[in-house]
Each structure stands twice: as structure tokens, then as C-alpha cells.
């Protein structure tokens, strides 16, 4: 199939012709960078029956790919079941330009789509899975999802104790309303690839950001820092590092198994 050029005229036509579902998919991929077919189905086809959603999601994504709104990445993550459900999508050139109008992170420089490394892709898809899981739980009435920021929207600038500015880089920031309580969290997707020293440096950065007080001034509270880990052994590593932090910071930290992350963020009983 011949790829269409993304001219200003064609972009204007796309802007007028795409529907709410396509705009929502653009919004999600602008927010998350990548998502699988199955994640996008769960997020944006929940109004259809499961059978209809399973048929319609790949068809719509294929049409959007033909229009250069989205693109299917060549690489999939090892261990993910093969097939159309596991296909990984990102914004193509037209999608990025449309996101500048309707996306949460609009205004970024448009760049040609590229296929990241397997490790990077697995990490980003774990963030996308968190967003899909939280969205489904909130639809079921567990909470209201007020905000979900993935990188780089989740990043925070703060003053270094030695002068200058640093950037705190959480994998995601989540804000939920549960009854009359607002619950916020910085999320760290830990895949057991970082050394203890790297984790200790990360905790020190959070501690410095907490001490600066900027987030408390903005929200009235400091969000929890929730690490999602792949095993009980890795969980013990984080618990030990938390215990080595100043006692005043202990309420900031939480570590859970990756499968328990949405439950922990909402505060449900597992």
C-alpha cells in the first residue's frame, strides 16, 4: 500500500473527518507513546460487546495506519502472545501533528516513528498496562481517574541542594478521587534491572524533591512513591532501601508486586 504524504491539506481533511474514537486513541498514544492493540481495545472500545470490540479495534487501527495517524512498530516484546492483539502502536507523522491540536502533550517536535529497544518498549508498555487497568477499575466505580501522566509529562523539576536544577523522572504520575479523598502517586515500574546504588540514588532524588516542598504547595500533600516490582526477592531489596532512609520519609514509600499495582494505587483490599 502506498504511503500518503502528510500535506497541510490532507491534515486539515483528517482533522475534519476523524471521529471521537480516533481522537481518543490519538490522545492515549500522545500520553503513553506506545500501546498494544489489546490495551487500546480495552480503553476505547468498551462500549461494544467483547466480540465486536475484538473485531473493530484492529480494523480501525489499520485504517488509521493507512492515513499515517498511527504506525505499527516492527518489534514486539518477548513473552507477549503473538497476533494482532499484541501488535504495538505509536503515533505516525499525521497523528503527531493532530496531537499538537487535541493531545495532552501537544506541541512537541514531530519526528519520524522509530522502533525502540525491547527493554525500553517493555517498560513503556508496562506503564500503558497500568493506565488501562486503572481506567477499567475506575469505570467499574472503584475511583475516579483525575489524571494520568506518563513520561515526560510526569517529570518534575526541582532545585539541587548544590545549586542548579535537577529533574525527577517518575515513570508515571497518577491522581485519583476516592469518595471525597484525593490520592496521588508517583509510579516507578521496576524490572529488576537497576543496581541497588541506582535505586538508592533515585530514592535520594525523591527525598530532595519532598524536602523542596513544591509538590506540597501545589497539591496540599506529597504523593506516595509506589514501586511495582516483578518478584518477592526484588520487593525485599526495596524494603531494605526504604528502611535506610530517614524515618520521616518512611510514609512516602510503598512497594508492591507488579500485578497488584492498580489495587495499591486505588487503595483497595487485595
PDB file of C-alpha atoms in Angstrom:
ATOM      1  CA  UNK A   1       0.000   0.000   0.000  1.00  0.00           C
ATOM      2  CA  UNK A   2       1.363   3.399  -0.977  1.00  0.00           C
ATOM      3  CA  UNK A   3       2.097   5.706   1.950  1.00  0.00           C
ATOM      4  CA  UNK A   4       0.358   9.063   1.718  1.00  0.00           C
ATOM      5  CA  UNK A   5       2.214  12.307   2.207  1.00  0.00           C
ATOM      6  CA  UNK A   6       1.084  14.340   5.221  1.00  0.00           C
ATOM      7  CA  UNK A   7       0.401  17.646   3.492  1.00  0.00           C
ATOM      8  CA  UNK A   8      -1.311  20.576   5.205  1.00  0.00           C
ATOM      9  CA  UNK A   9      -4.371  19.966   3.024  1.00  0.00           C
ATOM     10  CA  UNK A  10      -4.514  16.288   3.989  1.00  0.00           C
ATOM     11  CA  UNK A  11      -4.026  17.112   7.662  1.00  0.00           C
ATOM     12  CA  UNK A  12      -6.936  19.560   7.554  1.00  0.00           C
ATOM     13  CA  UNK A  13      -9.078  16.875   5.912  1.00  0.00           C
ATOM     14  CA  UNK A  14      -8.137  14.356   8.590  1.00  0.00           C
ATOM     15  CA  UNK A  15      -8.950  16.858  11.333  1.00  0.00           C
ATOM     16  CA  UNK A  16     -12.453  17.244   9.957  1.00  0.00           C
ATOM     17  CA  UNK A  17     -13.052  13.562   9.239  1.00  0.00           C
ATOM     18  CA  UNK A  18     -11.793  11.657  12.289  1.00  0.00           C
ATOM     19  CA  UNK A  19     -14.336  10.721  14.919  1.00  0.00           C
ATOM     20  CA  UNK A  20     -14.318  10.708  18.729  1.00  0.00           C
ATOM     21  CA  UNK A  21     -12.844   7.212  18.936  1.00  0.00           C
ATOM     22  CA  UNK A  22      -9.909   8.105  16.693  1.00  0.00           C
ATOM     23  CA  UNK A  23      -9.314  11.310  18.670  1.00  0.00           C
ATOM     24  CA  UNK A  24      -9.318   9.340  21.913  1.00  0.00           C
ATOM     25  CA  UNK A  25      -6.740   6.902  20.503  1.00  0.00           C
ATOM     26  CA  UNK A  26      -4.557   9.838  19.426  1.00  0.00           C
ATOM     27  CA  UNK A  27      -4.873  11.277  22.938  1.00  0.00           C
ATOM     28  CA  UNK A  28      -3.848   7.964  24.507  1.00  0.00           C
ATOM     29  CA  UNK A  29      -0.827   7.417  22.263  1.00  0.00           C
ATOM     30  CA  UNK A  30       0.235  11.033  22.780  1.00  0.00           C
ATOM     31  CA  UNK A  31       0.029  10.400  26.524  1.00  0.00           C
ATOM     32  CA  UNK A  32       1.645   6.939  26.627  1.00  0.00           C
ATOM     33  CA  UNK A  33       3.800   6.870  23.465  1.00  0.00           C
ATOM     34  CA  UNK A  34       3.021   3.168  22.837  1.00  0.00           C
ATOM     35  CA  UNK A  35       0.147   0.743  23.436  1.00  0.00           C
ATOM     36  CA  UNK A  36      -0.861  -2.688  22.211  1.00  0.00           C
ATOM     37  CA  UNK A  37      -4.000  -3.397  20.209  1.00  0.00           C
ATOM     38  CA  UNK A  38      -5.471  -5.112  23.256  1.00  0.00           C
ATOM     39  CA  UNK A  39      -4.745  -2.136  25.526  1.00  0.00           C
ATOM     40  CA  UNK A  40      -6.360   0.255  23.035  1.00  0.00           C
ATOM     41  CA  UNK A  41      -9.348  -2.088  22.728  1.00  0.00           C
ATOM     42  CA  UNK A  42      -9.827  -2.092  26.494  1.00  0.00           C
ATOM     43  CA  UNK A  43      -9.507   1.687  26.667  1.00  0.00           C
ATOM     44  CA  UNK A  44     -11.568   2.800  23.676  1.00  0.00           C
ATOM     45  CA  UNK A  45     -13.950   0.013  22.627  1.00  0.00           C
ATOM     46  CA  UNK A  46     -15.563  -0.758  25.991  1.00  0.00           C
ATOM     47  CA  UNK A  47     -18.950   0.414  24.664  1.00  0.00           C
ATOM     48  CA  UNK A  48     -19.034  -2.573  22.272  1.00  0.00           C
ATOM     49  CA  UNK A  49     -19.543  -6.246  23.023  1.00  0.00           C
ATOM     50  CA  UNK A  50     -16.261  -8.131  23.559  1.00  0.00           C
ATOM     51  CA  UNK A  51     -16.662  -9.935  20.219  1.00  0.00           C
ATOM     52  CA  UNK A  52     -17.410  -6.743  18.325  1.00  0.00           C
ATOM     53  CA  UNK A  53     -14.582  -4.848  20.046  1.00  0.00           C
ATOM     54  CA  UNK A  54     -12.103  -7.612  19.172  1.00  0.00           C
ATOM     55  CA  UNK A  55     -13.068  -7.266  15.503  1.00  0.00           C
ATOM     56  CA  UNK A  56     -13.411  -3.498  15.303  1.00  0.00           C
ATOM     57  CA  UNK A  57     -10.223  -2.432  17.125  1.00  0.00           C
ATOM     58  CA  UNK A  58      -7.737  -3.940  14.614  1.00  0.00           C
ATOM     59  CA  UNK A  59      -9.821  -2.682  11.665  1.00  0.00           C
ATOM     60  CA  UNK A  60      -9.918   0.894  12.931  1.00  0.00           C
ATOM     61  CA  UNK A  61      -6.206   0.876  13.762  1.00  0.00           C
ATOM     62  CA  UNK A  62      -5.426  -0.438  10.275  1.00  0.00           C
ATOM     63  CA  UNK A  63      -7.426   2.434   8.731  1.00  0.00           C
ATOM     64  CA  UNK A  64      -5.638   4.920  10.961  1.00  0.00           C
ATOM     65  CA  UNK A  65      -2.302   3.400   9.918  1.00  0.00           C
ATOM     66  CA  UNK A  66      -3.237   3.829   6.242  1.00  0.00           C
ATOM     67  CA  UNK A  67      -3.868   7.519   6.968  1.00  0.00           C
ATOM     68  CA  UNK A  68      -0.481   7.752   8.765  1.00  0.00           C
ATOM     69  CA  UNK A  69      -2.157   8.618  12.046  1.00  0.00           C
ATOM     70  CA  UNK A  70      -0.707   5.569  13.809  1.00  0.00           C
ATOM     71  CA  UNK A  71       2.023   3.113  12.925  1.00  0.00           C
ATOM     72  CA  UNK A  72       2.615  -0.479  13.962  1.00  0.00           C
ATOM     73  CA  UNK A  73       6.076  -0.956  15.448  1.00  0.00           C
ATOM     74  CA  UNK A  74       8.179  -3.736  13.995  1.00  0.00           C
ATOM     75  CA  UNK A  75       9.348  -5.059  17.364  1.00  0.00           C
ATOM     76  CA  UNK A  76       7.171  -6.856  19.898  1.00  0.00           C
ATOM     77  CA  UNK A  77       8.118  -7.761  23.438  1.00  0.00           C
ATOM     78  CA  UNK A  78       9.296 -11.300  24.111  1.00  0.00           C
ATOM     79  CA  UNK A  79       6.732 -13.303  26.030  1.00  0.00           C
ATOM     80  CA  UNK A  80       3.779 -11.313  24.694  1.00  0.00           C
ATOM     81  CA  UNK A  81       1.395 -13.570  22.814  1.00  0.00           C
ATOM     82  CA  UNK A  82       1.781 -13.169  19.061  1.00  0.00           C
ATOM     83  CA  UNK A  83      -1.015 -11.915  16.871  1.00  0.00           C
ATOM     84  CA  UNK A  84      -2.951  -8.722  16.273  1.00  0.00           C
ATOM     85  CA  UNK A  85      -3.776  -8.271  19.971  1.00  0.00           C
ATOM     86  CA  UNK A  86      -0.057  -7.949  20.759  1.00  0.00           C
ATOM     87  CA  UNK A  87       0.752  -5.517  17.955  1.00  0.00           C
ATOM     88  CA  UNK A  88       2.327  -2.342  19.348  1.00  0.00           C
ATOM     89  CA  UNK A  89       1.196   1.061  18.076  1.00  0.00           C
ATOM     90  CA  UNK A  90       2.624   4.570  18.194  1.00  0.00           C
ATOM     91  CA  UNK A  91       1.702   7.873  16.562  1.00  0.00           C
ATOM     92  CA  UNK A  92       2.793   8.327  12.963  1.00  0.00           C
ATOM     93  CA  UNK A  93       3.549  11.747  11.456  1.00  0.00           C
ATOM     94  CA  UNK A  94      -0.074  12.757  10.871  1.00  0.00           C
ATOM     95  CA  UNK A  95      -1.018  11.532  14.335  1.00  0.00           C
ATOM     96  CA  UNK A  96       1.726  13.576  15.956  1.00  0.00           C
ATOM     97  CA  UNK A  97       0.602  16.690  14.121  1.00  0.00           C
ATOM     98  CA  UNK A  98      -3.024  16.055  15.082  1.00  0.00           C
ATOM     99  CA  UNK A  99      -1.910  15.529  18.702  1.00  0.00           C
ATOM    100  CA  UNK A 100      -0.489  19.039  18.682  1.00  0.00           C
ATOM    101  CA  UNK A 101      -4.141  20.114  18.488  1.00  0.00           C
ATOM    102  CA  UNK A 102      -6.005  17.535  20.578  1.00  0.00           C
ATOM    103  CA  UNK A 103      -3.405  15.615  22.612  1.00  0.00           C
ATOM    104  CA  UNK A 104      -2.416  16.170  26.259  1.00  0.00           C
ATOM    105  CA  UNK A 105       1.257  16.550  25.360  1.00  0.00           C
ATOM    106  CA  UNK A 106       0.699  18.501  22.143  1.00  0.00           C
ATOM    107  CA  UNK A 107       3.248  20.891  20.772  1.00  0.00           C
ATOM    108  CA  UNK A 108       6.200  18.509  20.692  1.00  0.00           C
ATOM    109  CA  UNK A 109       8.550  18.347  17.767  1.00  0.00           C
ATOM    110  CA  UNK A 110       7.266  15.925  15.141  1.00  0.00           C
ATOM    111  CA  UNK A 111       9.690  13.084  14.481  1.00  0.00           C
ATOM    112  CA  UNK A 112       9.653  10.005  12.285  1.00  0.00           C
ATOM    113  CA  UNK A 113       8.433   6.897  14.123  1.00  0.00           C
ATOM    114  CA  UNK A 114      11.191   4.628  15.375  1.00  0.00           C
ATOM    115  CA  UNK A 115      11.285   1.201  16.978  1.00  0.00           C
ATOM    116  CA  UNK A 116      12.847   1.298  20.463  1.00  0.00           C
ATOM    117  CA  UNK A 117      14.830  -1.455  22.149  1.00  0.00           C
ATOM    118  CA  UNK A 118      12.992  -4.442  23.615  1.00  0.00           C
ATOM    119  CA  UNK A 119      13.752  -3.329  27.173  1.00  0.00           C
ATOM    120  CA  UNK A 120      12.563   0.232  26.620  1.00  0.00           C
ATOM    121  CA  UNK A 121       9.421  -0.994  24.876  1.00  0.00           C
ATOM    122  CA  UNK A 122       8.577  -3.474  27.644  1.00  0.00           C
ATOM    123  CA  UNK A 123       8.970  -0.713  30.212  1.00  0.00           C
ATOM    124  CA  UNK A 124       6.704   1.715  28.355  1.00  0.00           C
ATOM    125  CA  UNK A 125       4.087  -0.976  27.749  1.00  0.00           C
ATOM    126  CA  UNK A 126       4.040  -1.706  31.496  1.00  0.00           C
ATOM    127  CA  UNK A 127       3.083   1.945  32.052  1.00  0.00           C
ATOM    128  CA  UNK A 128       0.384   1.617  29.372  1.00  0.00           C
ATOM    129  CA  UNK A 129      -0.914  -1.524  31.096  1.00  0.00           C
ATOM    130  CA  UNK A 130      -1.177   0.409  34.358  1.00  0.00           C
ATOM    131  CA  UNK A 131      -3.233   3.093  32.611  1.00  0.00           C
ATOM    132  CA  UNK A 132      -5.551   0.501  31.034  1.00  0.00           C
ATOM    133  CA  UNK A 133      -6.005  -1.370  34.326  1.00  0.00           C
ATOM    134  CA  UNK A 134      -6.751   1.807  36.272  1.00  0.00           C
ATOM    135  CA  UNK A 135      -9.193   3.024  33.636  1.00  0.00           C
ATOM    136  CA  UNK A 136     -11.150  -0.241  33.778  1.00  0.00           C
ATOM    137  CA  UNK A 137     -11.268  -0.222  37.577  1.00  0.00           C
ATOM    138  CA  UNK A 138     -12.443   3.382  37.598  1.00  0.00           C
ATOM    139  CA  UNK A 139     -15.181   2.583  35.069  1.00  0.00           C
ATOM    140  CA  UNK A 140     -16.341  -0.111  37.478  1.00  0.00           C
ATOM    141  CA  UNK A 141     -16.709   2.542  40.186  1.00  0.00           C
ATOM    142  CA  UNK A 142     -13.605   1.901  42.291  1.00  0.00           C
ATOM    143  CA  UNK A 143     -12.435   5.518  41.914  1.00  0.00           C
ATOM    144  CA  UNK A 144     -12.345   8.464  39.530  1.00  0.00           C
ATOM    145  CA  UNK A 145      -9.189   8.816  37.472  1.00  0.00           C
ATOM    146  CA  UNK A 146      -8.432  12.534  37.586  1.00  0.00           C
ATOM    147  CA  UNK A 147      -5.067  12.463  35.873  1.00  0.00           C
ATOM    148  CA  UNK A 148      -2.504  10.062  34.462  1.00  0.00           C
ATOM    149  CA  UNK A 149       0.805  11.465  33.284  1.00  0.00           C
ATOM    150  CA  UNK A 150       3.411   9.239  31.634  1.00  0.00           C
ATOM    151  CA  UNK A 151       6.937  10.369  30.789  1.00  0.00           C
ATOM    152  CA  UNK A 152       7.824  13.131  30.112  1.00  0.00           C
ATOM    153  CA  UNK A 153       4.603  14.733  31.435  1.00  0.00           C
ATOM    154  CA  UNK A 154       5.270  13.073  34.796  1.00  0.00           C
ATOM    155  CA  UNK A 155       8.687  14.704  35.230  1.00  0.00           C
ATOM    156  CA  UNK A 156       9.252  17.336  37.897  1.00  0.00           C
ATOM    157  CA  UNK A 157      11.969  19.982  38.083  1.00  0.00           C
ATOM    158  CA  UNK A 158      13.475  20.777  41.459  1.00  0.00           C
ATOM    159  CA  UNK A 159      16.382  22.756  42.868  1.00  0.00           C
ATOM    160  CA  UNK A 160      19.551  20.825  43.566  1.00  0.00           C
ATOM    161  CA  UNK A 161      20.983  21.235  47.103  1.00  0.00           C
ATOM    162  CA  UNK A 162      24.265  22.172  45.415  1.00  0.00           C
ATOM    163  CA  UNK A 163      22.760  24.762  43.095  1.00  0.00           C
ATOM    164  CA  UNK A 164      21.182  24.479  39.686  1.00  0.00           C
ATOM    165  CA  UNK A 165      18.158  22.392  38.760  1.00  0.00           C
ATOM    166  CA  UNK A 166      17.529  18.649  38.593  1.00  0.00           C
ATOM    167  CA  UNK A 167      14.707  16.670  37.023  1.00  0.00           C
ATOM    168  CA  UNK A 168      12.861  13.936  38.875  1.00  0.00           C
ATOM    169  CA  UNK A 169      11.724  11.341  36.317  1.00  0.00           C
ATOM    170  CA  UNK A 170       8.898   9.119  37.591  1.00  0.00           C
ATOM    171  CA  UNK A 171       7.553   6.612  35.090  1.00  0.00           C
ATOM    172  CA  UNK A 172       4.057   7.967  35.737  1.00  0.00           C
ATOM    173  CA  UNK A 173       2.067  10.273  37.981  1.00  0.00           C
ATOM    174  CA  UNK A 174      -1.453   9.201  38.956  1.00  0.00           C
ATOM    175  CA  UNK A 175      -4.162  11.266  40.622  1.00  0.00           C
ATOM    176  CA  UNK A 176      -7.384   9.612  41.788  1.00  0.00           C
ATOM    177  CA  UNK A 177     -10.537  10.692  43.582  1.00  0.00           C
ATOM    178  CA  UNK A 178     -11.853   8.101  46.038  1.00  0.00           C
ATOM    179  CA  UNK A 179     -15.005   9.374  47.681  1.00  0.00           C
ATOM    180  CA  UNK A 180     -14.065  12.811  48.967  1.00  0.00           C
ATOM    181  CA  UNK A 181     -10.356  11.945  49.166  1.00  0.00           C
ATOM    182  CA  UNK A 182      -7.761  12.752  46.520  1.00  0.00           C
ATOM    183  CA  UNK A 183      -4.974  10.192  46.270  1.00  0.00           C
ATOM    184  CA  UNK A 184      -1.802  10.869  44.280  1.00  0.00           C
ATOM    185  CA  UNK A 185       1.205   8.704  43.500  1.00  0.00           C
ATOM    186  CA  UNK A 186       4.454   8.729  41.585  1.00  0.00           C
ATOM    187  CA  UNK A 187       4.830   5.327  39.932  1.00  0.00           C
ATOM    188  CA  UNK A 188       8.103   3.512  39.321  1.00  0.00           C
ATOM    189  CA  UNK A 189       7.984   0.405  37.119  1.00  0.00           C
ATOM    190  CA  UNK A 190      10.950  -1.621  38.350  1.00  0.00           C
ATOM    191  CA  UNK A 191      12.026  -4.549  36.154  1.00  0.00           C
ATOM    192  CA  UNK A 192      14.892  -5.635  38.443  1.00  0.00           C
ATOM    193  CA  UNK A 193      17.488  -4.280  36.011  1.00  0.00           C
ATOM    194  CA  UNK A 194      18.867  -1.438  38.156  1.00  0.00           C
ATOM    195  CA  UNK A 195      21.582  -1.884  40.788  1.00  0.00           C
ATOM    196  CA  UNK A 196      20.957  -1.095  44.455  1.00  0.00           C
ATOM    197  CA  UNK A 197      23.116   2.023  44.135  1.00  0.00           C
ATOM    198  CA  UNK A 198      20.952   3.320  41.297  1.00  0.00           C
ATOM    199  CA  UNK A 199      17.813   2.706  43.331  1.00  0.00           C
ATOM    200  CA  UNK A 200      19.336   4.471  46.353  1.00  0.00           C
ATOM    201  CA  UNK A 201      20.130   7.480  44.150  1.00  0.00           C
ATOM    202  CA  UNK A 202      16.535   7.511  42.931  1.00  0.00           C
ATOM    203  CA  UNK A 203      15.199   7.485  46.492  1.00  0.00           C
ATOM    204  CA  UNK A 204      17.544  10.333  47.378  1.00  0.00           C
ATOM    205  CA  UNK A 205      16.159  12.363  44.461  1.00  0.00           C
ATOM    206  CA  UNK A 206      12.599  11.815  45.692  1.00  0.00           C
ATOM    207  CA  UNK A 207      13.663  12.805  49.202  1.00  0.00           C
ATOM    208  CA  UNK A 208      15.226  16.033  47.907  1.00  0.00           C
ATOM    209  CA  UNK A 209      12.092  16.805  45.907  1.00  0.00           C
ATOM    210  CA  UNK A 210       9.942  16.135  49.000  1.00  0.00           C
ATOM    211  CA  UNK A 211      12.133  18.445  51.078  1.00  0.00           C
ATOM    212  CA  UNK A 212      11.770  21.223  48.476  1.00  0.00           C
ATOM    213  CA  UNK A 213       8.011  21.330  49.210  1.00  0.00           C
ATOM    214  CA  UNK A 214       6.925  22.330  45.700  1.00  0.00           C
ATOM    215  CA  UNK A 215       4.509  19.448  45.249  1.00  0.00           C
ATOM    216  CA  UNK A 216       3.005  20.042  48.698  1.00  0.00           C
ATOM    217  CA  UNK A 217       2.478  23.729  47.868  1.00  0.00           C
ATOM    218  CA  UNK A 218       0.774  22.746  44.625  1.00  0.00           C
ATOM    219  CA  UNK A 219      -1.457  19.947  45.930  1.00  0.00           C
ATOM    220  CA  UNK A 220      -1.546  20.217  49.707  1.00  0.00           C
ATOM    221  CA  UNK A 221       0.112  16.810  50.071  1.00  0.00           C
ATOM    222  CA  UNK A 222       3.065  14.838  48.744  1.00  0.00           C
ATOM    223  CA  UNK A 223       2.141  11.857  46.540  1.00  0.00           C
ATOM    224  CA  UNK A 224       3.245   8.393  47.581  1.00  0.00           C
ATOM    225  CA  UNK A 225       6.145   6.862  45.672  1.00  0.00           C
ATOM    226  CA  UNK A 226       4.970   3.408  44.579  1.00  0.00           C
ATOM    227  CA  UNK A 227       7.417   0.881  43.126  1.00  0.00           C
ATOM    228  CA  UNK A 228       5.974  -2.033  41.146  1.00  0.00           C
ATOM    229  CA  UNK A 229       8.400  -4.975  41.161  1.00  0.00           C
ATOM    230  CA  UNK A 230       8.444  -8.393  39.451  1.00  0.00           C
ATOM    231  CA  UNK A 231       9.212 -10.636  42.440  1.00  0.00           C
ATOM    232  CA  UNK A 232       9.183 -11.003  46.225  1.00  0.00           C
ATOM    233  CA  UNK A 233      13.004 -11.004  46.175  1.00  0.00           C
ATOM    234  CA  UNK A 234      13.080  -7.617  44.484  1.00  0.00           C
ATOM    235  CA  UNK A 235      10.438  -6.387  46.909  1.00  0.00           C
ATOM    236  CA  UNK A 236      12.762  -7.224  49.812  1.00  0.00           C
ATOM    237  CA  UNK A 237      15.529  -5.168  48.187  1.00  0.00           C
ATOM    238  CA  UNK A 238      13.285  -2.100  48.059  1.00  0.00           C
ATOM    239  CA  UNK A 239      12.031  -2.610  51.615  1.00  0.00           C
ATOM    240  CA  UNK A 240      15.642  -2.637  52.809  1.00  0.00           C
ATOM    241  CA  UNK A 241      16.422   0.571  50.926  1.00  0.00           C
ATOM    242  CA  UNK A 242      13.296   2.248  52.332  1.00  0.00           C
ATOM    243  CA  UNK A 243      14.382   1.322  55.869  1.00  0.00           C
ATOM    244  CA  UNK A 244      17.752   3.014  55.271  1.00  0.00           C
ATOM    245  CA  UNK A 245      16.034   6.323  54.524  1.00  0.00           C
ATOM    246  CA  UNK A 246      15.368   8.935  57.261  1.00  0.00           C
ATOM    247  CA  UNK A 247      12.436   7.840  59.412  1.00  0.00           C
ATOM    248  CA  UNK A 248      10.448  10.962  58.497  1.00  0.00           C
ATOM    249  CA  UNK A 249      10.320   9.771  54.879  1.00  0.00           C
ATOM    250  CA  UNK A 250       9.035   6.245  55.575  1.00  0.00           C
ATOM    251  CA  UNK A 251       5.368   7.124  54.871  1.00  0.00           C
ATOM    252  CA  UNK A 252       6.376   8.182  51.342  1.00  0.00           C
ATOM    253  CA  UNK A 253       7.429   4.737  50.148  1.00  0.00           C
ATOM    254  CA  UNK A 254       5.467   1.716  49.010  1.00  0.00           C
ATOM    255  CA  UNK A 255       6.490  -1.373  47.052  1.00  0.00           C
ATOM    256  CA  UNK A 256       4.070  -3.887  45.524  1.00  0.00           C
ATOM    257  CA  UNK A 257       4.200  -6.751  43.075  1.00  0.00           C
ATOM    258  CA  UNK A 258       3.508  -5.555  39.533  1.00  0.00           C
ATOM    259  CA  UNK A 259       0.148  -7.342  39.358  1.00  0.00           C
ATOM    260  CA  UNK A 260      -1.038  -5.538  42.497  1.00  0.00           C
ATOM    261  CA  UNK A 261      -0.189  -2.026  41.275  1.00  0.00           C
ATOM    262  CA  UNK A 262      -3.721  -0.831  40.293  1.00  0.00           C
ATOM    263  CA  UNK A 263      -5.153  -2.148  43.585  1.00  0.00           C
ATOM    264  CA  UNK A 264      -2.409  -0.384  45.553  1.00  0.00           C
ATOM    265  CA  UNK A 265      -2.916   2.929  43.748  1.00  0.00           C
ATOM    266  CA  UNK A 266      -6.642   2.912  44.428  1.00  0.00           C
ATOM    267  CA  UNK A 267      -6.174   1.616  47.955  1.00  0.00           C
ATOM    268  CA  UNK A 268      -8.473  -1.392  47.571  1.00  0.00           C
ATOM    269  CA  UNK A 269      -8.007  -4.502  49.612  1.00  0.00           C
ATOM    270  CA  UNK A 270      -6.130  -7.129  47.567  1.00  0.00           C
TER     271      UNK A 270
END
